Amino acid sequence: MKFDTPATNNPIDQLKVVGRPLDRIDGPLKTTGQAPYAYERHDAVRNQAYGFILGSAIAKGRIDAMDTAAARKAPGVLAIVTTLDMPRLEKGPMNTASLFGGPEIQHYHQAIAVVVAESFEQARDAAAAIRVEYVRQPGRFDLAAEAPKAKLVPGDSGEGSGAPPEERVGDFEGAFATAAVKLDATYTTPDESHAMMEPHATIAAWEGDKLTIWTSNQMIAWGKRDLAKTLGIPAENVRLDSPYVGGGFGGKLFLRADAVLAALGAKAARRPVKLTLTRPLVANNTTHRPATIQRIRLGAGRDGKLTAIAHESISGDLEGGQPETAVSQTKLLYAGANRLTSLRLAVLDLPEGNAMRAPGEAPGLMALEVAMDEMAESLGMDPVEFRILNDTQVDPEDSERRFSQRQLVECLRLGAERFGWSRRSATPGQRREGRWMVGMGVAAGFRNNLLMKSAARVRLDGQGVVTVETDMTDIGTGSYTIIAQTAAEMMGVELGQVRVRLGDSSFPASAGSGGQWGANNSTAGVYAACMTLREAVARKLGFNSAEAEFVDGQVRSGNRSVPLGEAAGADGMAAEDQIEYGDLAKRYQQSTFAGHFVEVGVDAATGETRVRRMLAVCAAGRILNPKSARSQVIGAMTMGVGAALMEELAVDKRHGFFVNHDLAGYEVPVHADIPHQEVIFLDEVDPISSPMKAKGVGELGLCGVGAAIANAAYNATGIRVRDYPITLDKMIARLPELA
Amino acid sequence: MRPFTYERARTPAEAAAAAARNPGAKFIAGGTNLLDLMKLQIEVPSHLIDVNGLGLDRIEATPEGGLRIGALVRNTDLATDERVRRDYGVLSRALLAGATGQLRNKATTAGNLLQRTRCPYFYDTNMACNKRQPGSGCSAIGGITRHHAVIGASEACIATHPSDMAVAMRALDAVVETVRPDGTARQIPMAEFHRLPGETPHIETALERGEFIAAVTLPPPLGGQQFYRKVRDRASYAFALVSVAAVVQRDGTGRVALGGVAHKPWRVEAAEGELTRGAKPAMAAILGGARPTHENAFKLTLAERALASVLADAKG
Ligand SMILES: Cc1cc2nc3c(=O)[nH]c(=O)nc-3n(C[C@H](O)[C@H](O)[C@H](O)COP(=O)(O)OP(=O)(O)OC[C@H]3O[C@@H](n4cnc5c(N)ncnc54)[C@H](O)[C@@H]3O)c2cc1C
Ligand code: SF4
């Protein structure tokens, strides 16, 4: 089905099942431990052996020799494959670092061997007995030091945000020079780790030259393609199965070493092999959100209207890598005639930087929305009003292009009212409650909506049970449930009549989970397949498909009514289709918007910042399931607290690695850090986005949160910290004298 | 984890004797620290002596009016004991500020005292570390040191001791009771129990090889107001950047021990006379001679301000 004109009325608009706050259909399985994650698929294949990956002890250089003799003799060892056994393997188009093969070391904890043994403990123990001779080379590990050498490059996060190397509209320099009120500030964000609960894990089994992997991956079709390419085997010989994913946040978008080395280990041991990345490998072997240095210049007239906007970002990555697209939202968020954005990339020898939840916007808004707060203060304006004044309903770079929907102003207004924004003191450092200095902050949230082809197959059996099959993944987001809701709505059955099977590469290829595109596109694919099935059913019954109604488990036309199961017959029926998109995304700018409001307390003695209240008002198209959408948003807000206040991969600039590579050292928010969180979804349907009229919310919930917290901390204390995370050591010297 | 043998001891003397027989042996209590370190091959005992069955899980009154805490008393049980909550508030609060409910249910009194540093380089076996591998060097010096010691450190090691409980016990002048491999018992005051790193950061306590902790005794209650102020980057489940254990009497005199600043709970009795003059002079005396790194110099200000807020709370 090609979607190239705005959606009109369709069966989804009935909203009998879609749009309701239904419990997750996979909830009971997950809460009772019966949803097996990759490492727990004990029944998937017999005779599983255990693999353990050895990571490089140096960040840059070469391996001269590896002595595996002792390890091979260790108890239980079945096979050892080292990186010297093969040339550097091919890699997928989105991977920067090679995952295995050859003597060259590109980053710390690069996989250099896999040991397969009868038990996990034996494999781990033997891996420690491998002796490696390295030749070290000096590396580039310090972003600030390399920044002056950074080159202008274009960026495309692959997840919805992108920007050319440099983009100019009007005359930024001229307008900035003459602006009545100006800001020129530099902000930094650190490297961050996805730190998902379930580390990467895979079980691999070969049958002849056919390979099956049970794994944890967000993008099944990419994984299949890239695993085949990496191993040099035909894609049709590879099957991936990933029905449950314990979080990914972008860390499982691409093929990683777990899948490759499980496959190589299984081949060498001639047995199925299961392995998982250890926590340290999650930080240093996989990908992370790269650190940024962002300079923002804003110029405005005394009336508060922005006349000049510049946002220039520098980040680093391995040779051949990508920049963090931190400036992309700045192209679209506010009006202003004279604009400049640029992206620069420094070459670093740290582990690979790549997509993490809302790549681009998440760190970009952490800078831009603090700059807006600083500018509002310089102008003597309320930060909510300042943003509203500079709203735009068209793409500021192309006034012909309207937003399909843009309710940023409504988000901010409603949020201000609900949050009690009027009680905020415009002068910082005014409100004190016991030991806490209390302040409020606001930020706009912005994230693009992406359209991706997505396919599904829908089966109908003689009992009227509808089964959906698609390689879409549920990474904890609720895909199972919204897909079931979609199919139930389309086929006119109860939710309980729908079965959903996901994550298997033998199913039709979906959009997958990334860039907050999963919900809208995967359900639109199911919509397309259901439409095709409805036509087939109507045809079979001799009904006019335009008139046939699918309601209450029946197909009706005129005064005829046939139960669905009967219509399907004993053999059942099936249909497969996909949603594909025309050029609506070119003609309209499709984005999602939020207003984030936060109240924090800062301990007057110690500078510890703790969040007290949070509110997100989101405008993101039709909300398919307010309950799971809320879960997405509060999870994202929680991630925003981490980014603002504690998360930082600490770079050892001598050895070139992330030092705090476990969950004791890399702190993410715990329950005690997260107070009351409220989420409001504005009523919105976006007929430009898809037949579902929905957009994404999973990343929107993060975009802007960090800045709202930073602004609240400033409002509480009068101390502006421009280097994230805002930890107490950056405040303490400027805290008020104690009595 | 290296393969190891395992036995269950039934009496403290048996445990000590078993340790004497097996040079590579370690005791295992809750296992919450030891097992993690064994998995990473930072600890490689060839033999484990399980001491959970020794019956040392009681808290008893001493004739002197204090408490004798069995070595195997779980952190949760110690923190919630009525007598501890009433008479040794600083200890109860310190325990509850540590780790999580699940860990505290498992963690024991002796194990907590002997938990090892959280220096990230100690945890990465690719990095040189004098504590893990004597003589190999210290990777932390010149590296990431935000959490490291500001006082009492050496050229060989700048790690901190991560325990909260031990800081409170230091303020309370607790005494560690042990049984040596030859069966003899001794008492080690908390002040002498943990050592500064010096040239030998791998030797962390006054315990001899195979010496077994049987109990920790608390002297009679000190009265006063008792505080444990733990400052950290997140609200729970994080090690202290700085912690202040304080007992403050009505006349403003008192005791202070600090966590997160040194290789042991840091207390300078001679400085406590300054407490009545306020946090600034007191902390100047307590942390006199501190040599922080540029990443952790904030701890000096932080300790002073944390103490100031404790003293302000004491005044009410
Ligand atoms: C994620 C995490 C967070 C934590 N956070 C904190 C925190 O915030 N604050 C804090 O204070 N602690 C914290 N801890 C540490 C925790 O308190 C310790 O792990 C625990 O107290 C150790 O007790 P255990 O009984 O499990 O010791 P084990 O792991 O069993 O043993 C530790 C050591 O003590 C030795 N040992 C045990 N019993 C005896 C005995 N009777 N005689 C002689 N030697 C003995 C063992 O041989 C071993 O060397 C945390 C731990 C974890 C894993
Ligand atoms: S500070 Fe101590 S524990 Fe840390 S690396 Fe140095 S020697 Fe090892």
mmCIF file with all atom_site columns, N, CA, C and O in Angstrom, chain A residues 191-212:
data_model
loop_
_atom_site.group_PDB
_atom_site.id
_atom_site.type_symbol
_atom_site.label_atom_id
_atom_site.label_alt_id
_atom_site.label_comp_id
_atom_site.label_asym_id
_atom_site.label_entity_id
_atom_site.label_seq_id
_atom_site.pdbx_PDB_ins_code
_atom_site.Cartn_x
_atom_site.Cartn_y
_atom_site.Cartn_z
_atom_site.occupancy
_atom_site.B_iso_or_equiv
_atom_site.pdbx_formal_charge
_atom_site.auth_seq_id
_atom_site.auth_comp_id
_atom_site.auth_asym_id
_atom_site.auth_atom_id
_atom_site.pdbx_PDB_model_num
ATOM 1  N N  . ASP A 1 191 ? 30.194 11.765  26.909 1.00 0.00 ? 191 ASP A N  1
ATOM 2  C CA . ASP A 1 191 ? 29.861 10.458  26.347 1.00 0.00 ? 191 ASP A CA 1
ATOM 3  C C  . ASP A 1 191 ? 28.882 9.762   27.293 1.00 0.00 ? 191 ASP A C  1
ATOM 4  O O  . ASP A 1 191 ? 29.025 9.843   28.506 1.00 0.00 ? 191 ASP A O  1
ATOM 5  N N  . GLU A 1 192 ? 27.903 9.101   26.704 1.00 0.00 ? 192 GLU A N  1
ATOM 6  C CA . GLU A 1 192 ? 26.915 8.390   27.529 1.00 0.00 ? 192 GLU A CA 1
ATOM 7  C C  . GLU A 1 192 ? 26.770 6.959   27.041 1.00 0.00 ? 192 GLU A C  1
ATOM 8  O O  . GLU A 1 192 ? 26.898 6.687   25.849 1.00 0.00 ? 192 GLU A O  1
ATOM 9  N N  . SER A 1 193 ? 26.435 6.080   27.967 1.00 0.00 ? 193 SER A N  1
ATOM 10 C CA . SER A 1 193 ? 26.228 4.674   27.626 1.00 0.00 ? 193 SER A CA 1
ATOM 11 C C  . SER A 1 193 ? 24.743 4.349   27.647 1.00 0.00 ? 193 SER A C  1
ATOM 12 O O  . SER A 1 193 ? 23.993 4.887   28.450 1.00 0.00 ? 193 SER A O  1
ATOM 13 N N  . HIS A 1 194 ? 24.325 3.459   26.758 1.00 0.00 ? 194 HIS A N  1
ATOM 14 C CA . HIS A 1 194 ? 22.913 3.059   26.713 1.00 0.00 ? 194 HIS A CA 1
ATOM 15 C C  . HIS A 1 194 ? 22.493 2.398   28.017 1.00 0.00 ? 194 HIS A C  1
ATOM 16 O O  . HIS A 1 194 ? 21.363 2.557   28.446 1.00 0.00 ? 194 HIS A O  1
ATOM 17 N N  . ALA A 1 195 ? 23.401 1.634   28.615 1.00 0.00 ? 195 ALA A N  1
ATOM 18 C CA . ALA A 1 195 ? 23.149 1.017   29.921 1.00 0.00 ? 195 ALA A CA 1
ATOM 19 C C  . ALA A 1 195 ? 21.775 0.354   29.996 1.00 0.00 ? 195 ALA A C  1
ATOM 20 O O  . ALA A 1 195 ? 21.085 0.465   31.005 1.00 0.00 ? 195 ALA A O  1
ATOM 21 N N  . MET A 1 196 ? 21.388 -0.316  28.950 1.00 0.00 ? 196 MET A N  1
ATOM 22 C CA . MET A 1 196 ? 20.122 -1.047  28.987 1.00 0.00 ? 196 MET A CA 1
ATOM 23 C C  . MET A 1 196 ? 20.220 -2.207  29.967 1.00 0.00 ? 196 MET A C  1
ATOM 24 O O  . MET A 1 196 ? 21.309 -2.692  30.270 1.00 0.00 ? 196 MET A O  1
ATOM 25 N N  . MET A 1 197 ? 19.072 -2.636  30.489 1.00 0.00 ? 197 MET A N  1
ATOM 26 C CA . MET A 1 197 ? 19.094 -3.676  31.512 1.00 0.00 ? 197 MET A CA 1
ATOM 27 C C  . MET A 1 197 ? 19.672 -4.976  30.962 1.00 0.00 ? 197 MET A C  1
ATOM 28 O O  . MET A 1 197 ? 20.508 -5.613  31.584 1.00 0.00 ? 197 MET A O  1
ATOM 29 N N  . GLU A 1 198 ? 19.204 -5.393  29.795 1.00 0.00 ? 198 GLU A N  1
ATOM 30 C CA . GLU A 1 198 ? 19.691 -6.650  29.219 1.00 0.00 ? 198 GLU A CA 1
ATOM 31 C C  . GLU A 1 198 ? 20.917 -6.372  28.355 1.00 0.00 ? 198 GLU A C  1
ATOM 32 O O  . GLU A 1 198 ? 20.819 -5.679  27.344 1.00 0.00 ? 198 GLU A O  1
ATOM 33 N N  . PRO A 1 199 ? 22.072 -6.917  28.728 1.00 0.00 ? 199 PRO A N  1
ATOM 34 C CA . PRO A 1 199 ? 23.220 -6.717  27.849 1.00 0.00 ? 199 PRO A CA 1
ATOM 35 C C  . PRO A 1 199 ? 23.018 -7.490  26.541 1.00 0.00 ? 199 PRO A C  1
ATOM 36 O O  . PRO A 1 199 ? 22.174 -8.377  26.453 1.00 0.00 ? 199 PRO A O  1
ATOM 37 N N  . HIS A 1 200 ? 23.801 -7.148  25.539 1.00 0.00 ? 200 HIS A N  1
ATOM 38 C CA . HIS A 1 200 ? 23.720 -7.844  24.257 1.00 0.00 ? 200 HIS A CA 1
ATOM 39 C C  . HIS A 1 200 ? 23.962 -9.333  24.491 1.00 0.00 ? 200 HIS A C  1
ATOM 40 O O  . HIS A 1 200 ? 24.898 -9.706  25.202 1.00 0.00 ? 200 HIS A O  1
ATOM 41 N N  . ALA A 1 201 ? 23.174 -10.182 23.860 1.00 0.00 ? 201 ALA A N  1
ATOM 42 C CA . ALA A 1 201 ? 23.329 -11.619 24.075 1.00 0.00 ? 201 ALA A CA 1
ATOM 43 C C  . ALA A 1 201 ? 22.836 -12.374 22.848 1.00 0.00 ? 201 ALA A C  1
ATOM 44 O O  . ALA A 1 201 ? 21.905 -11.923 22.164 1.00 0.00 ? 201 ALA A O  1
ATOM 45 N N  . THR A 1 202 ? 23.467 -13.498 22.577 1.00 0.00 ? 202 THR A N  1
ATOM 46 C CA . THR A 1 202 ? 23.116 -14.293 21.395 1.00 0.00 ? 202 THR A CA 1
ATOM 47 C C  . THR A 1 202 ? 23.346 -15.774 21.656 1.00 0.00 ? 202 THR A C  1
ATOM 48 O O  . THR A 1 202 ? 24.330 -16.156 22.290 1.00 0.00 ? 202 THR A O  1
ATOM 49 N N  . ILE A 1 203 ? 22.461 -16.593 21.134 1.00 0.00 ? 203 ILE A N  1
ATOM 50 C CA . ILE A 1 203 ? 22.724 -18.029 20.994 1.00 0.00 ? 203 ILE A CA 1
ATOM 51 C C  . ILE A 1 203 ? 22.796 -18.288 19.489 1.00 0.00 ? 203 ILE A C  1
ATOM 52 O O  . ILE A 1 203 ? 21.917 -17.844 18.752 1.00 0.00 ? 203 ILE A O  1
ATOM 53 N N  . ALA A 1 204 ? 23.869 -18.963 19.050 1.00 0.00 ? 204 ALA A N  1
ATOM 54 C CA . ALA A 1 204 ? 24.023 -19.237 17.619 1.00 0.00 ? 204 ALA A CA 1
ATOM 55 C C  . ALA A 1 204 ? 24.094 -20.737 17.384 1.00 0.00 ? 204 ALA A C  1
ATOM 56 O O  . ALA A 1 204 ? 24.720 -21.455 18.158 1.00 0.00 ? 204 ALA A O  1
ATOM 57 N N  . ALA A 1 205 ? 23.442 -21.189 16.318 1.00 0.00 ? 205 ALA A N  1
ATOM 58 C CA . ALA A 1 205 ? 23.515 -22.616 15.961 1.00 0.00 ? 205 ALA A CA 1
ATOM 59 C C  . ALA A 1 205 ? 23.587 -22.749 14.447 1.00 0.00 ? 205 ALA A C  1
ATOM 60 O O  . ALA A 1 205 ? 22.860 -22.064 13.715 1.00 0.00 ? 205 ALA A O  1
ATOM 61 N N  . TRP A 1 206 ? 24.477 -23.620 14.004 1.00 0.00 ? 206 TRP A N  1
ATOM 62 C CA . TRP A 1 206 ? 24.617 -23.893 12.571 1.00 0.00 ? 206 TRP A CA 1
ATOM 63 C C  . TRP A 1 206 ? 23.964 -25.229 12.255 1.00 0.00 ? 206 TRP A C  1
ATOM 64 O O  . TRP A 1 206 ? 24.089 -26.178 13.023 1.00 0.00 ? 206 TRP A O  1
ATOM 65 N N  . GLU A 1 207 ? 23.304 -25.267 11.112 1.00 0.00 ? 207 GLU A N  1
ATOM 66 C CA . GLU A 1 207 ? 22.851 -26.544 10.567 1.00 0.00 ? 207 GLU A CA 1
ATOM 67 C C  . GLU A 1 207 ? 23.374 -26.566 9.149  1.00 0.00 ? 207 GLU A C  1
ATOM 68 O O  . GLU A 1 207 ? 22.821 -25.887 8.281  1.00 0.00 ? 207 GLU A O  1
ATOM 69 N N  . GLY A 1 208 ? 24.477 -27.315 8.925  1.00 0.00 ? 208 GLY A N  1
ATOM 70 C CA . GLY A 1 208 ? 25.145 -27.211 7.629  1.00 0.00 ? 208 GLY A CA 1
ATOM 71 C C  . GLY A 1 208 ? 25.628 -25.788 7.454  1.00 0.00 ? 208 GLY A C  1
ATOM 72 O O  . GLY A 1 208 ? 26.275 -25.229 8.337  1.00 0.00 ? 208 GLY A O  1
ATOM 73 N N  . ASP A 1 209 ? 25.253 -25.150 6.351  1.00 0.00 ? 209 ASP A N  1
ATOM 74 C CA . ASP A 1 209 ? 25.691 -23.765 6.194  1.00 0.00 ? 209 ASP A CA 1
ATOM 75 C C  . ASP A 1 209 ? 24.596 -22.763 6.539  1.00 0.00 ? 209 ASP A C  1
ATOM 76 O O  . ASP A 1 209 ? 24.679 -21.598 6.210  1.00 0.00 ? 209 ASP A O  1
ATOM 77 N N  . LYS A 1 210 ? 23.571 -23.257 7.225  1.00 0.00 ? 210 LYS A N  1
ATOM 78 C CA . LYS A 1 210 ? 22.511 -22.344 7.664  1.00 0.00 ? 210 LYS A CA 1
ATOM 79 C C  . LYS A 1 210 ? 22.730 -21.961 9.126  1.00 0.00 ? 210 LYS A C  1
ATOM 80 O O  . LYS A 1 210 ? 23.010 -22.814 9.973  1.00 0.00 ? 210 LYS A O  1
ATOM 81 N N  . LEU A 1 211 ? 22.571 -20.702 9.383  1.00 0.00 ? 211 LEU A N  1
ATOM 82 C CA . LEU A 1 211 ? 22.845 -20.171 10.723 1.00 0.00 ? 211 LEU A CA 1
ATOM 83 C C  . LEU A 1 211 ? 21.572 -19.575 11.316 1.00 0.00 ? 211 LEU A C  1
ATOM 84 O O  . LEU A 1 211 ? 20.896 -18.780 10.683 1.00 0.00 ? 211 LEU A O  1
ATOM 85 N N  . THR A 1 212 ? 21.286 -19.983 12.551 1.00 0.00 ? 212 THR A N  1
ATOM 86 C CA . THR A 1 212 ? 20.183 -19.336 13.277 1.00 0.00 ? 212 THR A CA 1
ATOM 87 C C  . THR A 1 212 ? 20.773 -18.647 14.487 1.00 0.00 ? 212 THR A C  1
ATOM 88 O O  . THR A 1 212 ? 21.585 -19.232 15.201 1.00 0.00 ? 212 THR A O  1
#
